[in-house]
CSV table of C-alpha atoms and ligand atoms in Angstrom, one decimal:
chain,number,residue,atom,x,y,z
A,1,MET,CA,13.2,-7.4,-6.2
A,2,ASP,CA,10.2,-9.1,-7.8
A,3,ARG,CA,7.8,-6.8,-9.6
A,4,ARG,CA,4.1,-7.3,-10.1
A,5,ARG,CA,1.4,-6.0,-12.5
A,6,PHE,CA,-0.2,-2.8,-11.2
A,7,GLY,CA,-3.5,-2.6,-13.2
A,8,SER,CA,-3.5,-2.2,-16.9
A,9,ALA,CA,-2.1,1.3,-17.2
A,10,ALA,CA,0.9,1.3,-14.9
A,11,PRO,CA,4.2,-0.5,-15.3
A,12,ASP,CA,5.0,-3.5,-13.1
A,13,VAL,CA,5.9,-2.4,-9.5
A,14,ALA,CA,8.2,-3.8,-6.8
A,15,VAL,CA,6.3,-6.1,-4.6
A,16,ILE,CA,7.7,-4.6,-1.4
A,17,GLY,CA,7.5,-0.8,-1.1
A,18,GLN,CA,7.6,1.9,1.6
A,19,GLY,CA,4.7,3.4,3.6
A,20,THR,CA,5.0,6.9,5.1
A,21,TRP,CA,2.1,7.3,7.6
A,22,ASN,CA,3.5,9.1,10.7
A,23,ILE,CA,7.0,9.3,9.1
A,24,GLU,CA,7.0,13.0,9.8
A,25,LYS,CA,7.2,12.2,13.5
A,26,ASP,CA,10.5,10.3,13.0
A,27,ARG,CA,13.9,12.0,13.2
A,28,ARG,CA,13.9,13.7,9.8
A,29,PRO,CA,17.4,12.9,8.6
A,30,SER,CA,17.0,9.3,9.6
A,31,ALA,CA,13.6,9.0,7.9
A,32,VAL,CA,14.9,10.7,4.7
A,33,ALA,CA,17.9,8.4,4.7
A,34,ALA,CA,15.7,5.4,5.3
A,35,LEU,CA,13.5,6.2,2.3
A,36,ARG,CA,16.6,6.7,0.1
A,37,ARG,CA,18.2,3.5,1.3
A,38,GLY,CA,14.9,1.8,0.4
A,39,LEU,CA,15.2,3.1,-3.1
A,40,ASP,CA,18.8,1.8,-3.3
A,41,LEU,CA,17.5,-1.6,-2.4
A,42,GLY,CA,14.6,-1.6,-4.9
A,43,LEU,CA,11.7,-0.6,-2.6
A,44,THR,CA,10.7,1.9,-5.2
A,45,HIS,CA,6.9,2.0,-4.5
A,46,ILE,CA,6.5,4.9,-2.1
A,47,ASP,CA,3.1,5.4,-0.6
A,48,THR,CA,2.0,8.7,0.9
A,49,ALA,CA,-1.2,10.8,1.3
A,50,GLU,CA,-2.3,14.4,1.7
A,51,MET,CA,-3.7,13.3,5.1
A,52,TYR,CA,-0.4,12.1,6.6
A,53,GLY,CA,0.8,14.8,8.9
A,54,ALA,CA,-1.5,17.2,7.1
A,55,GLY,CA,1.0,17.3,4.1
A,56,ALA,CA,4.1,17.0,6.2
A,57,ALA,CA,4.8,13.4,5.1
A,58,GLU,CA,4.5,14.4,1.4
A,59,LYS,CA,7.1,17.2,2.0
A,60,LEU,CA,9.5,14.7,3.6
A,61,VAL,CA,9.0,12.3,0.7
A,62,GLY,CA,9.7,15.2,-1.7
A,63,GLU,CA,13.0,15.7,0.1
A,64,ALA,CA,13.9,12.0,0.0
A,65,ILE,CA,13.1,11.6,-3.8
A,66,ALA,CA,14.8,14.8,-4.9
A,67,GLY,CA,17.0,14.0,-7.9
A,68,ARG,CA,15.7,10.4,-8.0
A,69,ARG,CA,12.1,10.9,-9.2
A,70,ASP,CA,12.5,8.6,-12.1
A,71,GLN,CA,13.4,5.6,-9.9
A,72,VAL,CA,10.2,6.0,-7.9
A,73,PHE,CA,6.6,4.7,-8.3
A,74,LEU,CA,5.0,7.5,-6.4
A,75,VAL,CA,1.5,7.1,-4.9
A,76,SER,CA,-0.5,9.7,-3.0
A,77,LYS,CA,-4.2,9.9,-1.9
A,78,VAL,CA,-7.0,12.4,-2.0
A,79,LEU,CA,-9.1,12.7,1.2
A,80,PRO,CA,-12.8,11.8,0.5
A,81,GLU,CA,-13.9,15.2,1.7
A,82,ASN,CA,-11.8,16.8,-1.1
A,83,ALA,CA,-12.8,14.3,-3.7
A,84,SER,CA,-15.2,16.4,-5.7
A,85,ARG,CA,-14.7,17.1,-9.4
A,86,GLN,CA,-12.7,20.3,-8.8
A,87,GLY,CA,-11.5,19.4,-5.3
A,88,THR,CA,-9.7,16.3,-6.5
A,89,VAL,CA,-7.7,18.3,-9.1
A,90,ALA,CA,-6.9,21.0,-6.6
A,91,ALA,CA,-5.8,18.4,-4.0
A,92,CYS,CA,-3.6,16.7,-6.5
A,93,GLU,CA,-1.9,19.9,-7.4
A,94,ARG,CA,-1.2,20.7,-3.7
A,95,SER,CA,0.3,17.2,-3.3
A,96,LEU,CA,2.5,17.7,-6.4
A,97,THR,CA,3.8,21.0,-5.0
A,98,ARG,CA,4.6,19.4,-1.6
A,99,LEU,CA,6.3,16.4,-3.3
A,100,LYS,CA,8.2,18.7,-5.6
A,101,THR,CA,7.3,16.7,-8.7
A,102,ASP,CA,5.1,17.2,-11.8
A,103,ARG,CA,3.4,13.8,-11.7
A,104,LEU,CA,2.2,10.9,-9.5
A,105,ASP,CA,2.4,7.4,-10.8
A,106,CYS,CA,-0.8,6.5,-9.1
A,107,TYR,CA,-3.4,8.6,-7.3
A,108,LEU,CA,-5.9,7.0,-4.9
A,109,LEU,CA,-9.2,7.9,-3.3
A,110,HIS,CA,-8.3,7.3,0.4
A,111,TRP,CA,-11.7,5.7,1.3
A,112,PRO,CA,-15.3,5.9,-0.1
A,113,GLY,CA,-16.9,9.2,0.9
A,114,GLU,CA,-19.8,11.6,0.3
A,115,HIS,CA,-18.9,12.9,-3.2
A,116,PRO,CA,-20.4,11.0,-6.1
A,117,LEU,CA,-17.8,8.5,-7.4
A,118,GLU,CA,-18.5,9.7,-10.9
A,119,ASP,CA,-17.1,13.1,-10.0
A,120,THR,CA,-13.9,11.7,-8.5
A,121,VAL,CA,-13.4,9.3,-11.5
A,122,GLU,CA,-13.9,12.2,-13.9
A,123,ALA,CA,-11.3,14.3,-12.0
A,124,PHE,CA,-8.9,11.3,-12.0
A,125,GLU,CA,-9.4,11.0,-15.8
A,126,GLN,CA,-8.8,14.7,-16.3
A,127,LEU,CA,-5.6,14.5,-14.3
A,128,ARG,CA,-4.5,11.5,-16.3
A,129,ARG,CA,-5.1,13.3,-19.6
A,130,ASP,CA,-3.2,16.3,-18.3
A,131,GLY,CA,-0.2,14.2,-17.4
A,132,LYS,CA,-0.4,14.9,-13.7
A,133,ILE,CA,-1.1,11.3,-12.8
A,134,ARG,CA,-0.2,8.1,-14.7
A,135,SER,CA,-2.9,5.9,-13.2
A,136,TRP,CA,-5.4,5.9,-10.4
A,137,GLY,CA,-7.0,3.6,-7.9
A,138,VAL,CA,-8.9,3.4,-4.6
A,139,SER,CA,-8.3,2.4,-1.0
A,140,ASN,CA,-10.5,0.7,1.6
A,141,PHE,CA,-13.0,-0.4,-1.0
A,142,ASP,CA,-15.1,-3.6,-0.4
A,143,VAL,CA,-16.4,-5.6,-3.4
A,144,ASN,CA,-19.7,-3.6,-3.7
A,145,ASP,CA,-17.7,-0.3,-4.0
A,146,LEU,CA,-15.2,-1.9,-6.4
A,147,GLU,CA,-18.2,-3.0,-8.6
A,148,ALA,CA,-19.4,0.6,-8.7
A,149,VAL,CA,-16.0,1.9,-9.9
A,150,TRP,CA,-15.7,-0.9,-12.4
A,151,THR,CA,-19.1,0.0,-13.9
A,152,LEU,CA,-17.9,3.6,-14.3
A,153,ALA,CA,-14.3,3.0,-15.4
A,154,GLY,CA,-13.5,-0.7,-16.0
A,155,ALA,CA,-9.8,-1.5,-16.3
A,156,ARG,CA,-8.7,2.1,-15.7
A,157,LEU,CA,-8.9,1.1,-12.0
A,158,ALA,CA,-5.3,0.2,-11.2
A,159,CYS,CA,-5.4,-0.9,-7.5
A,160,ASN,CA,-7.2,-1.2,-4.2
A,161,GLN,CA,-5.1,-0.5,-1.2
A,162,VAL,CA,-6.5,-2.3,1.9
A,163,LEU,CA,-5.6,-3.5,5.4
A,164,TYR,CA,-3.9,-6.9,5.3
A,165,HIS,CA,-1.6,-8.6,7.7
A,166,LEU,CA,-1.3,-12.0,9.4
A,167,GLN,CA,-3.8,-11.1,12.1
A,168,GLU,CA,-6.3,-9.5,9.6
A,169,ARG,CA,-6.9,-11.7,6.6
A,170,ALA,CA,-10.5,-10.6,5.9
A,171,ILE,CA,-9.7,-9.5,2.3
A,172,GLU,CA,-8.9,-13.1,1.3
A,173,HIS,CA,-12.7,-13.8,1.4
A,174,ALA,CA,-13.8,-11.6,-1.5
A,175,VAL,CA,-11.6,-8.6,-2.2
A,176,ILE,CA,-8.5,-10.5,-3.3
A,177,PRO,CA,-10.5,-12.9,-5.6
A,178,TRP,CA,-12.4,-9.9,-7.1
A,179,CYS,CA,-9.2,-8.0,-7.8
A,180,GLU,CA,-7.4,-11.0,-9.2
A,181,GLN,CA,-10.3,-11.7,-11.5
A,182,HIS,CA,-10.4,-8.1,-12.7
A,183,GLY,CA,-6.6,-7.5,-13.0
A,184,VAL,CA,-6.6,-5.0,-10.2
A,185,ALA,CA,-3.5,-4.8,-7.9
A,186,VAL,CA,-4.1,-5.3,-4.2
A,187,VAL,CA,-1.7,-3.2,-2.0
A,188,ALA,CA,-1.5,-4.5,1.6
A,189,TYR,CA,-1.3,-1.6,4.0
A,190,SER,CA,-0.1,-2.0,7.6
A,191,PRO,CA,1.5,-5.4,6.7
A,192,PHE,CA,3.0,-5.6,10.2
A,193,GLY,CA,-0.3,-4.7,11.9
A,194,SER,CA,0.8,-1.1,12.4
A,195,GLY,CA,2.6,-1.6,15.7
A,196,ALA,CA,0.9,-4.9,16.7
A,197,PHE,CA,3.3,-7.4,15.2
A,198,PRO,CA,3.0,-10.8,17.0
A,199,GLY,CA,5.6,-10.9,19.8
A,200,PRO,CA,8.1,-13.7,20.2
A,201,ARG,CA,6.3,-15.1,23.2
A,202,THR,CA,2.9,-15.5,21.5
A,203,LYS,CA,1.9,-18.7,19.8
A,204,GLY,CA,1.9,-17.1,16.3
A,205,GLY,CA,5.2,-15.3,17.1
A,206,ARG,CA,6.9,-18.7,17.9
A,207,VAL,CA,5.7,-20.1,14.6
A,208,LEU,CA,7.1,-17.2,12.7
A,209,GLN,CA,10.4,-17.5,14.6
A,210,ALA,CA,10.7,-21.2,13.8
A,211,ILE,CA,10.0,-20.6,10.0
A,212,ALA,CA,12.4,-17.6,10.0
A,213,GLU,CA,15.2,-19.6,11.6
A,214,ALA,CA,14.8,-22.3,9.0
A,215,HIS,CA,15.2,-19.7,6.2
A,216,GLY,CA,18.0,-17.6,7.9
A,217,ALA,CA,15.4,-14.8,8.0
A,218,THR,CA,13.5,-12.7,10.5
A,219,PRO,CA,9.9,-13.1,11.6
A,220,ARG,CA,9.0,-9.8,9.8
A,221,GLN,CA,10.5,-11.1,6.6
A,222,VAL,CA,8.4,-14.2,6.9
A,223,ALA,CA,5.3,-12.1,7.4
A,224,LEU,CA,6.1,-10.0,4.3
A,225,ALA,CA,7.0,-13.0,2.2
A,226,PHE,CA,3.6,-14.6,3.2
A,227,ILE,CA,1.7,-11.4,2.1
A,228,VAL,CA,3.4,-11.1,-1.3
A,229,GLN,CA,3.6,-14.8,-2.2
A,230,SER,CA,0.3,-14.7,-4.0
A,231,ARG,CA,-1.0,-12.6,-6.9
A,232,PRO,CA,-2.1,-9.8,-7.0
A,233,LEU,CA,-0.5,-8.7,-3.7
A,234,LEU,CA,2.1,-6.0,-3.0
A,235,ALA,CA,3.0,-4.6,0.4
A,236,ILE,CA,4.0,-1.2,1.7
A,237,PRO,CA,5.6,-1.5,5.2
A,238,LYS,CA,6.6,1.7,6.8
A,239,ALA,CA,10.1,2.0,8.3
A,240,GLY,CA,11.7,5.2,9.6
A,241,ARG,CA,15.0,3.5,10.3
A,242,GLN,CA,17.5,2.2,7.8
A,243,GLU,CA,18.0,-1.1,9.5
A,244,HIS,CA,14.3,-1.8,9.3
A,245,VAL,CA,14.3,-0.9,5.6
A,246,GLU,CA,17.2,-3.3,5.0
A,247,ASP,CA,15.4,-6.0,6.9
A,248,ASN,CA,12.2,-5.5,4.8
A,249,ALA,CA,14.0,-5.4,1.5
A,250,ALA,CA,15.6,-8.8,2.2
A,251,ALA,CA,12.2,-10.3,2.6
A,252,ALA,CA,12.0,-10.4,-1.2
A,253,GLY,CA,14.5,-13.2,-1.1
A,254,VAL,CA,12.5,-15.4,1.3
A,255,ARG,CA,10.7,-18.2,-0.6
A,256,LEU,CA,8.1,-20.0,1.7
A,257,SER,CA,7.3,-23.6,1.0
A,258,GLY,CA,3.7,-24.9,0.9
A,259,THR,CA,4.3,-26.4,4.4
A,260,ASP,CA,5.5,-23.0,5.7
A,261,ILE,CA,2.4,-21.3,4.3
A,262,ALA,CA,0.1,-24.0,5.8
A,263,ARG,CA,1.7,-23.5,9.3
A,264,ILE,CA,1.3,-19.7,9.0
A,265,GLU,CA,-2.3,-20.1,8.0
A,266,ARG,CA,-3.0,-22.4,11.0
A,267,ALA,CA,-1.3,-20.0,13.4
A,268,PHE,CA,-3.1,-16.9,12.1
A,269,PRO,CA,-6.6,-18.2,11.0
A,270,ARG,CA,-8.5,-16.2,8.4
A,271,GLY,CA,-11.7,-16.2,10.4
A,272,ARG,CA,-15.2,-15.6,8.9
A,273,ARG,CA,-16.0,-12.9,6.4
A,274,PRO,CA,-16.9,-9.8,8.5
A,275,ARG,CA,-19.9,-7.7,7.6
A,276,GLU,CA,-17.7,-4.6,6.9
A,277,LEU,CA,-14.3,-4.4,5.4
A,278,PRO,CA,-11.8,-3.9,8.3
A,279,THR,CA,-9.9,-0.6,8.0
A,280,LEU,CA,-7.5,1.4,10.2
B,1,NAP,P1,3.2,-1.1,9.4
B,1,NAP,O1,4.0,-1.0,8.1
B,1,NAP,O2,2.4,-2.3,9.6
B,1,NAP,O3,4.2,-1.1,10.7
B,1,NAP,C1,5.1,0.0,10.8
B,1,NAP,C2,5.9,-0.2,12.1
B,1,NAP,O4,6.7,-1.3,12.0
B,1,NAP,C3,6.8,1.0,12.5
B,1,NAP,O5,6.7,1.1,13.9
B,1,NAP,C4,8.2,0.5,12.0
B,1,NAP,O6,9.2,1.1,12.8
B,1,NAP,C5,8.1,-0.9,12.3
B,1,NAP,N1,9.0,-1.7,11.4
B,1,NAP,C6,9.0,-1.6,10.1
B,1,NAP,N2,9.9,-2.5,9.6
B,1,NAP,C7,10.4,-3.1,10.7
B,1,NAP,C8,11.4,-4.1,10.8
B,1,NAP,N3,12.0,-4.7,9.8
B,1,NAP,N4,11.7,-4.5,12.1
B,1,NAP,C9,11.1,-4.0,13.2
B,1,NAP,N5,10.2,-3.0,13.1
B,1,NAP,C10,9.8,-2.6,11.8
B,1,NAP,O7,2.3,0.1,9.7
B,1,NAP,P2,1.6,1.3,8.9
B,1,NAP,O8,2.4,2.5,8.8
B,1,NAP,O9,0.2,1.4,9.5
B,1,NAP,O10,1.3,0.7,7.4
B,1,NAP,C11,2.2,0.9,6.4
B,1,NAP,C12,1.8,1.9,5.4
B,1,NAP,O11,0.5,1.6,4.8
B,1,NAP,C13,1.6,3.3,6.0
B,1,NAP,O12,2.8,3.9,6.3
B,1,NAP,C14,0.8,4.0,4.9
B,1,NAP,O13,1.6,4.4,3.8
B,1,NAP,C15,-0.1,2.9,4.4
B,1,NAP,N6,-1.5,2.9,5.1
B,1,NAP,C16,-2.6,3.2,4.3
B,1,NAP,C17,-3.8,3.2,4.9
B,1,NAP,C18,-5.0,3.5,4.1
B,1,NAP,O14,-6.1,3.8,4.6
B,1,NAP,N7,-4.9,3.5,2.8
B,1,NAP,C19,-4.0,3.0,6.3
B,1,NAP,C20,-2.8,2.7,7.1
B,1,NAP,C21,-1.6,2.7,6.5
B,1,NAP,P3,10.1,2.3,12.4
B,1,NAP,O15,9.2,3.3,11.6
B,1,NAP,O16,10.7,2.8,13.6
B,1,NAP,O17,11.2,1.8,11.4
């Protein structure tokens, strides 16, 4: 599994990881087994959040990583409404309890909110000094928000987790270039479009199928390979089933040619830069 730089404070991280939004709705033994299988296959970046299932996803992740904590790059997120100076620290401690661990590898502000960014950053820095988080980042931040964090904290900002998949390429306009220039990792969430993956009968789906066949791969592997082929991208597909996890892990071995990439870009055009950063 290829690894990629994750800001300046964190170690390099596997380019394909595992999301956990709605995982608490899956059959629990199957979801726990899927996450563990993912770890076996090198999908060591596990993304969760206090919001997911109101803490239930974190509890499930805690069960899956029990006894294997050191293999995991564990990420969780504070809700903007909790992201005050004291609230961020308290939210992190609740997450650590649910995850049954003493530290997060990265802690994110889930999206920009009402509390002053200075307060959230101060809380992140306190958590880092206290050893409760190793690094911190943001999610759903457009360039103007990123500039504001950079002014406050510079290279302590490790990553920006944003919506990115074949049918939603808006971050290519400004967010990816900004992050690359500043050494900030970009984590693509919903890399399969969160349930809207292009079907085999659509024009784009047929292009993916043809490229997949040429590589002995699946269309989803081609989609993941497209996302992580360029710096500074990592992806966190969610899969509650082992066979899906295995399929996703194998995407790391798919190397797309320049011609493949050009075909994908034509089939899924980037479009114009929208006024607001698309989110889910
Ligand atoms: P996604 O990863 O785009 O798609 C997940 C869906 O794809 C699930 O239905 C899953 O099925 C299916 N799937 C996964 N691998 C598959 C495969 N190889 N073959 C066929 N189907 C497959 O959706 P997402 O959950 O929205 O996004 C991923 C993660 O990003 C989330 O879980 C979360 O951690 C994060 N996220 C962050 C934000 C944010 O605001 N920061 C927002 C949304 C998501 P099964 O589960 O049945 O395997």
